[in-house]
């Protein structure tokens, strides 16, 4: 005969015996893998026999007949957990990740049944310590099922080498728990669908074949019965005249066996040899079976001894047939072991050198986290930069001094983005929507009458026409005072981002070392120390801006001062009207006036109406005056009073002339000529007093100083944050010295201290030792499998 791997034809008894021994050795090598535990059977599909059948079909009796060991019996459903039995080897583990020894080894056959019963009770009561079931306990009928297994290892000189799994019987109903029906079927199916399993399908002859659901499961996963072995039990309970159907199954299938096992009352009074003799006497003497027993081709498939021998040989053959897949599983598992070992700390030879390497690599990671050129990992630096930009925008566009050249009684309610905040000649306010911190508020509005009053009260010995410098200095100081709260908030936010980023680096780099927590504490203290220094440096900058109020950029300062002087002057004269954003309206007005003037002149000439001609010329003059005023505004010049008065008077007289001209309005409307819109009429500008000019000067100087000071402070703040806080975190000398002390590189006995630092935990040591041991065992077994021919 030949197998899927063996090509040599075996014919002589010596060759048969040699092949059997070599296969047996192969099986024992695979059994050695199972003994390694940790769920090996779940990772490597080692061939074995899986026993399935309906409730009370005699599955457990097969084990008793093969091993001579009695199992617990009860009425109804007996096997509440499944048994994984290994005979002739040193031990076994089934798929579970944890193996618990239940009691000491047993040397007496009669004690096995009681031990299994106690183990079953312990599994079905996981809330009770298993040791409690080894002593005296009150036996009770068990209910429910468990996917845990009882591992039974039987060894002895007269025990055949065989391993199989006895699963709970298929049940049609369960009065205790209806879900047990589906639970058992799922458990059985999970074993039968495994292509490495030989299926031992047990039918009891005392029941109709169609009523036994185990056959349906076997047919589903092994439709051609290539790995299914059928066993018929209880042939003595077949009704008279029904034997032919069962005997036909034995005749047509060379993998169908029939056994007659002793009943429950005979097990305790009959030896294994006596039971087997009685079994064969039944087949030879019973009238219904005598013909079948005399058939040479069939008699070798009758009796428990024939089944045991066949299972032993077939399992060894099956192991050889599945050898390529088993080798692939072992190779894959070895790769997993290599990957697990790579994740564990390496073996320590030079602890000081290793500690230096660890510290050096940590410094590289810290540098990479804050390196401004490390654009591939810009998270930390980019986050801090964006937070700084928000901070600067907050100072520029939210916390500026809100001066309004109006009197409080005029009740013009200013807004943060009001047109009066910045002169039109300066850059526009940013259009992005920025939400300031909840505890940062814009300064209150300051009106012209308040500034004038403070300047008058503050006057001492100043000459006429001068305002006291103390008032101006006070406004400049207050414009700077509002920076303190947002500065502290900004630094705290950046420190939070730094702590979050560096904590992840420390945990990743030092998480597997014992002093990992102390290292993070030192790093955190260093961050907080640098943060406090940065906070103090920024507050010192604010203090300098408040105390000195110096401006050395003369051209920049005078540029802003002149812009705000004109801006506030025009706002004061216009009564707060939006002079800087009326270009489109003014253009529309002047063009409309010119069109009206030309049209009026043309109609007046055509109709012989001198009044209309005069009106048209007046309208043209008004348009020219408005345009001249707009040009003056754009150049930042004052609007000449004559132009304003002339425009206003001309517009008024024009309207009166139009209304006085009889029938002119219908004519103008007929020729699409309308009167000047009310919104384009100019009012007489408000006169500015000398004291108000002084107040506007204070406003303008304060705003000019703010522009210079806030830009200077923003640049200084960026320098402090990036250079004194961020870039200083590159594991500099101070932090490195602290870490060297924690690790043990500095101080007495560095070798021993470094060894304690780099030495992994005992769990990791045991884990590495276990993996190395398994790696050696699996490598040896794989070498044996590769040499098997």
Tab-separated table of N, CA and C in Angstrom, residues 242-392:
chain	number	residue	atom	x	y	z
A	242	UNK	N	-35.119	-6.212	11.612
A	242	UNK	CA	-34.563	-4.925	11.194
A	242	UNK	C	-33.051	-4.970	11.009
A	243	UNK	N	-32.446	-6.159	11.156
A	243	UNK	CA	-30.994	-6.254	11.093
A	243	UNK	C	-30.441	-5.990	9.689
A	244	UNK	N	-31.197	-6.321	8.651
A	244	UNK	CA	-30.682	-6.273	7.282
A	244	UNK	C	-30.201	-4.869	6.905
A	245	UNK	N	-30.971	-3.843	7.323
A	245	UNK	CA	-30.595	-2.470	6.954
A	245	UNK	C	-29.241	-2.088	7.529
A	246	UNK	N	-28.980	-2.465	8.770
A	246	UNK	CA	-27.708	-2.126	9.409
A	246	UNK	C	-26.573	-2.988	8.842
A	247	UNK	N	-26.838	-4.264	8.642
A	247	UNK	CA	-25.805	-5.155	8.106
A	247	UNK	C	-25.398	-4.759	6.686
A	248	UNK	N	-26.347	-4.187	5.947
A	248	UNK	CA	-26.019	-3.730	4.592
A	248	UNK	C	-24.972	-2.616	4.649
A	249	UNK	N	-25.083	-1.727	5.640
A	249	UNK	CA	-24.095	-0.651	5.784
A	249	UNK	C	-22.701	-1.231	6.006
A	250	UNK	N	-22.622	-2.335	6.781
A	250	UNK	CA	-21.305	-2.927	7.060
A	250	UNK	C	-20.740	-3.578	5.810
A	251	UNK	N	-21.589	-4.219	5.026
A	251	UNK	CA	-21.092	-4.941	3.848
A	251	UNK	C	-20.583	-3.984	2.764
A	252	UNK	N	-21.287	-2.866	2.542
A	252	UNK	CA	-20.941	-2.005	1.399
A	252	UNK	C	-19.858	-0.982	1.738
A	253	UNK	N	-19.553	-0.788	3.002
A	253	UNK	CA	-18.550	0.219	3.384
A	253	UNK	C	-17.416	-0.449	4.143
A	254	UNK	N	-16.202	-0.264	3.654
A	254	UNK	CA	-15.023	-0.833	4.315
A	254	UNK	C	-14.565	0.025	5.499
A	255	UNK	N	-15.265	1.124	5.758
A	255	UNK	CA	-14.933	1.955	6.927
A	255	UNK	C	-16.086	1.965	7.910
A	256	UNK	N	-16.930	0.903	7.860
A	256	UNK	CA	-18.059	0.796	8.788
A	256	UNK	C	-17.810	-0.389	9.730
A	257	UNK	N	-17.890	-0.158	11.033
A	257	UNK	CA	-17.621	-1.165	12.053
A	257	UNK	C	-18.864	-1.351	12.916
A	258	UNK	N	-18.897	-2.479	13.602
A	258	UNK	CA	-19.989	-2.756	14.530
A	258	UNK	C	-19.406	-3.341	15.806
A	259	UNK	N	-19.844	-2.808	16.956
A	259	UNK	CA	-19.357	-3.263	18.252
A	259	UNK	C	-20.553	-3.538	19.154
A	260	UNK	N	-20.324	-4.479	20.067
A	260	UNK	CA	-21.345	-4.767	21.074
A	260	UNK	C	-20.672	-4.671	22.433
A	261	UNK	N	-20.974	-3.608	23.159
A	261	UNK	CA	-20.273	-3.313	24.402
A	261	UNK	C	-21.120	-3.709	25.603
A	262	UNK	N	-20.489	-3.984	26.730
A	262	UNK	CA	-21.256	-4.394	27.917
A	262	UNK	C	-22.133	-3.259	28.432
A	263	UNK	N	-23.264	-3.593	29.026
A	263	UNK	CA	-24.163	-2.599	29.580
A	263	UNK	C	-23.653	-2.056	30.897
A	264	UNK	N	-24.317	-1.012	31.422
A	264	UNK	CA	-23.868	-0.379	32.667
A	264	UNK	C	-23.750	-1.345	33.829
A	265	UNK	N	-24.657	-2.347	33.900
A	265	UNK	CA	-24.619	-3.282	35.029
A	265	UNK	C	-23.485	-4.282	34.904
A	266	UNK	N	-22.913	-4.468	33.704
A	266	UNK	CA	-21.865	-5.452	33.487
A	266	UNK	C	-20.465	-4.865	33.596
A	267	UNK	N	-20.365	-3.545	33.468
A	267	UNK	CA	-19.039	-2.916	33.419
A	267	UNK	C	-18.250	-3.174	34.693
A	268	UNK	N	-18.894	-3.044	35.820
A	268	UNK	CA	-18.189	-3.170	37.098
A	268	UNK	C	-17.867	-4.618	37.461
A	269	UNK	N	-18.497	-5.590	36.808
A	269	UNK	CA	-18.284	-6.995	37.167
A	269	UNK	C	-17.533	-7.775	36.095
A	270	UNK	N	-17.074	-7.104	35.058
A	270	UNK	CA	-16.465	-7.806	33.937
A	270	UNK	C	-15.161	-7.109	33.559
A	271	UNK	N	-14.115	-7.938	33.331
A	271	UNK	CA	-12.843	-7.373	32.913
A	271	UNK	C	-12.900	-7.015	31.427
A	272	UNK	N	-11.863	-6.293	30.968
A	272	UNK	CA	-11.817	-5.893	29.570
A	272	UNK	C	-11.723	-7.120	28.658
A	273	UNK	N	-10.919	-8.109	29.040
A	273	UNK	CA	-10.777	-9.318	28.229
A	273	UNK	C	-12.089	-10.089	28.178
A	274	UNK	N	-12.760	-10.179	29.305
A	274	UNK	CA	-14.039	-10.877	29.336
A	274	UNK	C	-15.079	-10.164	28.454
A	275	UNK	N	-15.072	-8.852	28.487
A	275	UNK	CA	-16.024	-8.095	27.681
A	275	UNK	C	-15.787	-8.327	26.190
A	276	UNK	N	-14.539	-8.401	25.779
A	276	UNK	CA	-14.241	-8.588	24.354
A	276	UNK	C	-14.580	-10.016	23.911
A	277	UNK	N	-14.354	-11.006	24.791
A	277	UNK	CA	-14.733	-12.389	24.446
A	277	UNK	C	-16.246	-12.509	24.307
A	278	UNK	N	-16.964	-11.880	25.233
A	278	UNK	CA	-18.426	-11.929	25.173
A	278	UNK	C	-18.942	-11.248	23.903
A	279	UNK	N	-18.268	-10.172	23.531
A	279	UNK	CA	-18.678	-9.434	22.327
A	279	UNK	C	-18.573	-10.322	21.084
A	280	UNK	N	-17.440	-11.016	20.919
A	280	UNK	CA	-17.251	-11.842	19.720
A	280	UNK	C	-18.172	-13.060	19.741
A	281	UNK	N	-18.469	-13.589	20.929
A	281	UNK	CA	-19.418	-14.707	21.025
A	281	UNK	C	-20.788	-14.266	20.507
A	282	UNK	N	-21.179	-13.034	20.783
A	282	UNK	CA	-22.465	-12.537	20.302
A	282	UNK	C	-22.533	-12.576	18.769
A	283	UNK	N	-21.492	-12.081	18.125
A	283	UNK	CA	-21.504	-12.042	16.660
A	283	UNK	C	-21.458	-13.451	16.049
A	284	UNK	N	-20.748	-14.398	16.713
A	284	UNK	CA	-20.614	-15.743	16.143
A	284	UNK	C	-21.833	-16.623	16.434
A	285	UNK	N	-22.585	-16.326	17.509
A	285	UNK	CA	-23.659	-17.226	17.937
A	285	UNK	C	-25.057	-16.674	17.680
A	286	UNK	N	-25.209	-15.350	17.582
A	286	UNK	CA	-26.536	-14.796	17.351
A	286	UNK	C	-26.988	-15.130	15.925
A	287	UNK	N	-28.203	-15.634	15.781
A	287	UNK	CA	-28.688	-16.084	14.478
A	287	UNK	C	-28.693	-14.959	13.445
A	288	UNK	N	-28.968	-13.733	13.875
A	288	UNK	CA	-29.040	-12.621	12.935
A	288	UNK	C	-27.657	-12.172	12.471
A	289	UNK	N	-26.591	-12.534	13.199
A	289	UNK	CA	-25.263	-12.020	12.872
A	289	UNK	C	-24.273	-13.119	12.503
A	290	UNK	N	-24.645	-14.361	12.625
A	290	UNK	CA	-23.692	-15.444	12.409
A	290	UNK	C	-23.182	-15.469	10.969
A	291	UNK	N	-24.051	-15.228	9.997
A	291	UNK	CA	-23.611	-15.218	8.601
A	291	UNK	C	-22.627	-14.090	8.340
A	292	UNK	N	-22.900	-12.923	8.926
A	292	UNK	CA	-22.013	-11.777	8.717
A	292	UNK	C	-20.657	-12.019	9.374
A	293	UNK	N	-20.687	-12.663	10.552
A	293	UNK	CA	-19.435	-12.921	11.271
A	293	UNK	C	-18.565	-13.942	10.571
A	294	UNK	N	-19.169	-14.816	9.757
A	294	UNK	CA	-18.401	-15.830	9.039
A	294	UNK	C	-17.824	-15.313	7.726
A	295	UNK	N	-18.194	-14.104	7.323
A	295	UNK	CA	-17.655	-13.512	6.087
A	295	UNK	C	-16.267	-12.957	6.387
A	296	UNK	N	-15.216	-13.478	5.723
A	296	UNK	CA	-13.841	-13.021	6.026
A	296	UNK	C	-13.651	-11.524	5.796
A	297	UNK	N	-14.373	-10.993	4.827
A	297	UNK	CA	-14.199	-9.571	4.509
A	297	UNK	C	-14.860	-8.672	5.552
A	298	UNK	N	-15.828	-9.223	6.295
A	298	UNK	CA	-16.587	-8.417	7.246
A	298	UNK	C	-16.125	-8.636	8.670
A	299	UNK	N	-15.704	-9.870	8.993
A	299	UNK	CA	-15.396	-10.175	10.383
A	299	UNK	C	-14.268	-9.331	10.959
A	300	UNK	N	-13.387	-8.776	10.093
A	300	UNK	CA	-12.310	-7.911	10.598
A	300	UNK	C	-12.801	-6.503	10.951
A	301	UNK	N	-14.103	-6.276	10.751
A	301	UNK	CA	-14.685	-4.990	11.133
A	301	UNK	C	-15.760	-5.157	12.203
A	302	UNK	N	-15.694	-6.311	12.890
A	302	UNK	CA	-16.608	-6.565	13.998
A	302	UNK	C	-15.822	-6.589	15.306
A	303	UNK	N	-16.324	-5.917	16.331
A	303	UNK	CA	-15.682	-5.964	17.638
A	303	UNK	C	-14.813	-4.753	17.911
A	304	UNK	N	-14.698	-4.457	19.205
A	304	UNK	CA	-13.956	-3.286	19.653
A	304	UNK	C	-12.466	-3.406	19.365
A	305	UNK	N	-11.926	-4.660	19.396
A	305	UNK	CA	-10.506	-4.841	19.122
A	305	UNK	C	-10.190	-4.491	17.674
A	306	UNK	N	-11.037	-4.914	16.744
A	306	UNK	CA	-10.829	-4.590	15.329
A	306	UNK	C	-10.896	-3.085	15.108
A	307	UNK	N	-11.846	-2.428	15.764
A	307	UNK	CA	-11.977	-0.966	15.618
A	307	UNK	C	-10.750	-0.252	16.170
A	308	UNK	N	-10.277	-0.714	17.332
A	308	UNK	CA	-9.114	-0.068	17.945
A	308	UNK	C	-7.888	-0.178	17.045
A	309	UNK	N	-7.637	-1.384	16.514
A	309	UNK	CA	-6.483	-1.576	15.627
A	309	UNK	C	-6.591	-0.709	14.374
A	310	UNK	N	-7.794	-0.669	13.815
A	310	UNK	CA	-7.978	0.121	12.593
A	310	UNK	C	-7.762	1.614	12.878
A	311	UNK	N	-8.323	2.109	13.991
A	311	UNK	CA	-8.158	3.518	14.316
A	311	UNK	C	-6.692	3.882	14.495
A	312	UNK	N	-5.945	2.991	15.126
A	312	UNK	CA	-4.528	3.260	15.344
A	312	UNK	C	-3.781	3.392	14.024
A	313	UNK	N	-4.008	2.422	13.123
A	313	UNK	CA	-3.329	2.455	11.826
A	313	UNK	C	-3.827	3.616	10.982
A	314	UNK	N	-5.136	3.839	10.965
A	314	UNK	CA	-5.689	4.907	10.124
A	314	UNK	C	-5.254	6.280	10.601
A	315	UNK	N	-5.154	6.473	11.897
A	315	UNK	CA	-4.711	7.768	12.405
A	315	UNK	C	-3.270	8.038	12.003
A	316	UNK	N	-2.415	6.996	12.063
A	316	UNK	CA	-1.031	7.183	11.649
A	316	UNK	C	-0.950	7.497	10.156
A	317	UNK	N	-1.767	6.803	9.364
A	317	UNK	CA	-1.794	7.099	7.927
A	317	UNK	C	-2.283	8.529	7.673
A	318	UNK	N	-3.278	8.915	8.421
A	318	UNK	CA	-3.840	10.257	8.255
A	318	UNK	C	-2.826	11.337	8.629
A	319	UNK	N	-2.033	11.049	9.640
A	319	UNK	CA	-0.973	11.992	10.022
A	319	UNK	C	0.000	12.171	8.873
A	320	UNK	N	0.349	11.072	8.200
A	320	UNK	CA	1.273	11.147	7.071
A	320	UNK	C	0.635	11.903	5.906
A	321	UNK	N	-0.637	11.661	5.646
A	321	UNK	CA	-1.318	12.346	4.549
A	321	UNK	C	-1.398	13.859	4.800
A	322	UNK	N	-1.580	14.240	6.036
A	322	UNK	CA	-1.693	15.664	6.364
A	322	UNK	C	-0.350	16.306	6.666
A	323	UNK	N	0.722	15.580	6.430
A	323	UNK	CA	2.048	16.067	6.792
A	323	UNK	C	2.396	17.398	6.126
A	324	UNK	N	2.149	17.621	4.810
A	324	UNK	CA	2.490	18.923	4.214
A	324	UNK	C	1.793	20.098	4.905
A	325	UNK	N	0.510	19.927	5.232
A	325	UNK	CA	-0.200	21.001	5.902
A	325	UNK	C	0.328	21.208	7.318
A	326	UNK	N	0.669	20.117	7.986
A	326	UNK	CA	1.222	20.249	9.333
A	326	UNK	C	2.550	20.984	9.301
A	327	UNK	N	3.388	20.667	8.314
A	327	UNK	CA	4.663	21.371	8.178
A	327	UNK	C	4.440	22.870	7.939
A	328	UNK	N	3.476	23.203	7.081
A	328	UNK	CA	3.189	24.616	6.810
A	328	UNK	C	2.711	25.320	8.077
A	329	UNK	N	1.887	24.638	8.880
A	329	UNK	CA	1.412	25.224	10.137
A	329	UNK	C	2.561	25.477	11.103
A	330	UNK	N	3.473	24.515	11.185
A	330	UNK	CA	4.612	24.671	12.096
A	330	UNK	C	5.515	25.810	11.633
A	331	UNK	N	5.757	25.895	10.330
A	331	UNK	CA	6.593	26.985	9.811
A	331	UNK	C	5.955	28.344	10.088
A	332	UNK	N	4.642	28.417	9.914
A	332	UNK	CA	3.954	29.677	10.202
A	332	UNK	C	4.053	30.014	11.693
A	333	UNK	N	3.912	29.013	12.539
A	333	UNK	CA	3.999	29.247	13.974
A	333	UNK	C	5.412	29.674	14.385
A	334	UNK	N	6.424	29.117	13.737
A	334	UNK	CA	7.800	29.533	14.019
A	334	UNK	C	8.017	30.989	13.619
A	335	UNK	N	7.397	31.411	12.520
A	335	UNK	CA	7.506	32.822	12.134
A	335	UNK	C	6.841	33.721	13.170
A	336	UNK	N	5.718	33.250	13.717
A	336	UNK	CA	5.062	34.025	14.773
A	336	UNK	C	5.953	34.123	16.011
A	337	UNK	N	6.639	33.030	16.333
A	337	UNK	CA	7.553	33.057	17.482
A	337	UNK	C	8.679	34.048	17.239
A	338	UNK	N	9.239	34.048	16.020
A	338	UNK	CA	10.308	34.995	15.686
A	338	UNK	C	9.819	36.437	15.839
A	339	UNK	N	8.591	36.692	15.378
A	339	UNK	CA	8.039	38.045	15.496
A	339	UNK	C	7.837	38.432	16.961
A	340	UNK	N	7.377	37.490	17.782
A	340	UNK	CA	7.195	37.778	19.205
A	340	UNK	C	8.528	38.030	19.897
A	341	UNK	N	9.532	37.246	19.543
A	341	UNK	CA	10.853	37.449	20.137
A	341	UNK	C	11.437	38.801	19.744
A	342	UNK	N	11.161	39.223	18.509
A	342	UNK	CA	11.683	40.510	18.054
A	342	UNK	C	11.082	41.674	18.845
A	343	UNK	N	9.888	41.485	19.393
A	343	UNK	CA	9.249	42.539	20.171
A	343	UNK	C	9.728	42.592	21.616
A	344	UNK	N	10.434	41.549	22.042
A	344	UNK	CA	10.923	41.502	23.419
A	344	UNK	C	12.339	42.063	23.500
A	345	UNK	N	12.727	42.579	24.661
A	345	UNK	CA	14.094	43.099	24.811
A	345	UNK	C	15.132	42.018	24.532
A	346	UNK	N	16.231	42.439	23.905
A	346	UNK	CA	17.289	41.488	23.578
A	346	UNK	C	18.023	41.043	24.841
A	347	UNK	N	18.760	39.976	24.698
A	347	UNK	CA	19.541	39.472	25.829
A	347	UNK	C	20.631	40.477	26.185
A	348	UNK	N	20.844	40.694	27.462
A	348	UNK	CA	21.742	41.746	27.935
A	348	UNK	C	23.141	41.178	28.139
A	349	UNK	N	24.114	41.753	27.418
A	349	UNK	CA	25.517	41.389	27.608
A	349	UNK	C	26.292	42.522	28.269
A	350	UNK	N	26.100	43.751	27.775
A	350	UNK	CA	26.793	44.922	28.320
A	350	UNK	C	25.733	45.938	28.733
A	351	UNK	N	25.290	45.948	29.987
A	351	UNK	CA	24.186	46.829	30.405
A	351	UNK	C	24.502	48.313	30.256
A	352	UNK	N	25.759	48.721	30.509
A	352	UNK	CA	26.114	50.146	30.406
A	352	UNK	C	26.015	50.596	28.947
A	353	UNK	N	26.554	49.791	28.059
A	353	UNK	CA	26.498	50.133	26.633
A	353	UNK	C	25.051	50.183	26.141
A	354	UNK	N	24.250	49.224	26.576
A	354	UNK	CA	22.849	49.197	26.176
A	354	UNK	C	22.101	50.403	26.722
A	355	UNK	N	22.390	50.787	27.966
A	355	UNK	CA	21.725	51.954	28.560
A	355	UNK	C	22.080	53.219	27.793
A	356	UNK	N	23.352	53.359	27.395
A	356	UNK	CA	23.759	54.520	26.591
A	356	UNK	C	23.047	54.545	25.244
A	357	UNK	N	22.913	53.383	24.632
A	357	UNK	CA	22.208	53.308	23.350
A	357	UNK	C	20.742	53.711	23.504
A	358	UNK	N	20.121	53.235	24.573
A	358	UNK	CA	18.714	53.571	24.811
A	358	UNK	C	18.552	55.076	25.003
A	359	UNK	N	19.436	55.687	25.792
A	359	UNK	CA	19.358	57.121	26.034
A	359	UNK	C	19.622	57.899	24.751
A	360	UNK	N	20.579	57.439	23.949
A	360	UNK	CA	20.898	58.118	22.697
A	360	UNK	C	19.714	58.063	21.729
A	361	UNK	N	19.087	56.895	21.629
A	361	UNK	CA	17.933	56.772	20.726
A	361	UNK	C	16.769	57.647	21.207
A	362	UNK	N	16.617	57.747	22.530
A	362	UNK	CA	15.564	58.617	23.052
A	362	UNK	C	15.846	60.069	22.696
A	363	UNK	N	17.104	60.478	22.799
A	363	UNK	CA	17.462	61.844	22.407
A	363	UNK	C	17.171	62.116	20.946
A	364	UNK	N	17.412	61.127	20.094
A	364	UNK	CA	17.107	61.280	18.674
A	364	UNK	C	15.601	61.453	18.454
A	365	UNK	N	14.806	60.692	19.177
A	365	UNK	CA	13.348	60.817	19.039
A	365	UNK	C	12.872	62.179	19.523
A	366	UNK	N	13.453	62.663	20.622
A	366	UNK	CA	13.075	63.974	21.131
A	366	UNK	C	13.441	65.055	20.123
A	367	UNK	N	14.629	64.944	19.543
A	367	UNK	CA	15.059	65.934	18.557
A	367	UNK	C	14.158	65.911	17.338
A	368	UNK	N	13.800	64.711	16.904
A	368	UNK	CA	12.932	64.595	15.732
A	368	UNK	C	11.563	65.206	15.990
A	369	UNK	N	11.099	65.138	17.241
A	369	UNK	CA	9.764	65.653	17.557
A	369	UNK	C	9.697	67.167	17.477
A	370	UNK	N	10.832	67.852	17.732
A	370	UNK	CA	10.826	69.322	17.751
A	370	UNK	C	11.686	69.920	16.660
A	371	UNK	N	12.229	69.089	15.788
A	371	UNK	CA	13.089	69.595	14.718
A	371	UNK	C	12.235	70.331	13.688
A	372	UNK	N	12.567	71.596	13.440
A	372	UNK	CA	11.760	72.387	12.498
A	372	UNK	C	11.950	71.907	11.072
A	373	UNK	N	12.995	71.121	10.815
A	373	UNK	CA	13.218	70.598	9.469
A	373	UNK	C	12.583	69.231	9.269
A	374	UNK	N	12.021	68.691	10.327
A	374	UNK	CA	11.405	67.363	10.222
A	374	UNK	C	9.967	67.525	9.734
A	375	UNK	N	9.837	67.898	8.448
A	375	UNK	CA	8.510	68.179	7.912
A	375	UNK	C	7.662	66.925	7.787
A	376	UNK	N	8.278	65.741	7.886
A	376	UNK	CA	7.489	64.512	7.766
A	376	UNK	C	6.683	64.245	9.038
A	377	UNK	N	7.139	64.786	10.155
A	377	UNK	CA	6.412	64.623	11.418
A	377	UNK	C	6.201	66.006	12.027
A	378	UNK	N	5.342	66.832	11.436
A	378	UNK	CA	5.216	68.222	11.875
A	378	UNK	C	4.181	68.425	12.970
A	379	UNK	N	3.729	67.377	13.598
A	379	UNK	CA	2.587	67.500	14.492
A	379	UNK	C	2.847	68.477	15.629
A	380	UNK	N	3.922	68.263	16.398
A	380	UNK	CA	4.155	69.083	17.580
A	380	UNK	C	4.507	70.513	17.192
A	381	UNK	N	5.518	70.680	16.350
A	381	UNK	CA	5.952	72.023	15.958
A	381	UNK	C	4.823	72.746	15.226
A	382	UNK	N	4.138	72.030	14.325
A	382	UNK	CA	3.048	72.656	13.590
A	382	UNK	C	1.912	73.086	14.507
A	383	UNK	N	1.590	72.261	15.494
A	383	UNK	CA	0.527	72.617	16.438
A	383	UNK	C	0.900	73.856	17.243
A	384	UNK	N	2.138	73.914	17.701
A	384	UNK	CA	2.584	75.081	18.472
A	384	UNK	C	2.621	76.332	17.589
A	385	UNK	N	3.041	76.192	16.339
A	385	UNK	CA	3.066	77.346	15.443
A	385	UNK	C	1.654	77.897	15.222
A	386	UNK	N	0.699	76.997	14.978
A	386	UNK	CA	-0.675	77.457	14.771
A	386	UNK	C	-1.231	78.132	16.029
A	387	UNK	N	-0.876	77.611	17.184
A	387	UNK	CA	-1.348	78.245	18.426
A	387	UNK	C	-0.726	79.628	18.589
A	388	UNK	N	0.522	79.792	18.207
A	388	UNK	CA	1.158	81.109	18.264
A	388	UNK	C	0.486	82.081	17.304
A	389	UNK	N	0.148	81.600	16.108
A	389	UNK	CA	-0.529	82.469	15.139
A	389	UNK	C	-1.880	82.930	15.686
A	390	UNK	N	-2.618	82.031	16.307
A	390	UNK	CA	-3.887	82.423	16.917
A	390	UNK	C	-3.661	83.474	18.006
A	391	UNK	N	-2.593	83.312	18.780
A	391	UNK	CA	-2.278	84.252	19.851
A	391	UNK	C	-1.960	85.635	19.287
A	392	UNK	N	-1.165	85.679	18.233
A	392	UNK	CA	-0.815	86.963	17.621
A	392	UNK	C	-2.050	87.627	17.021
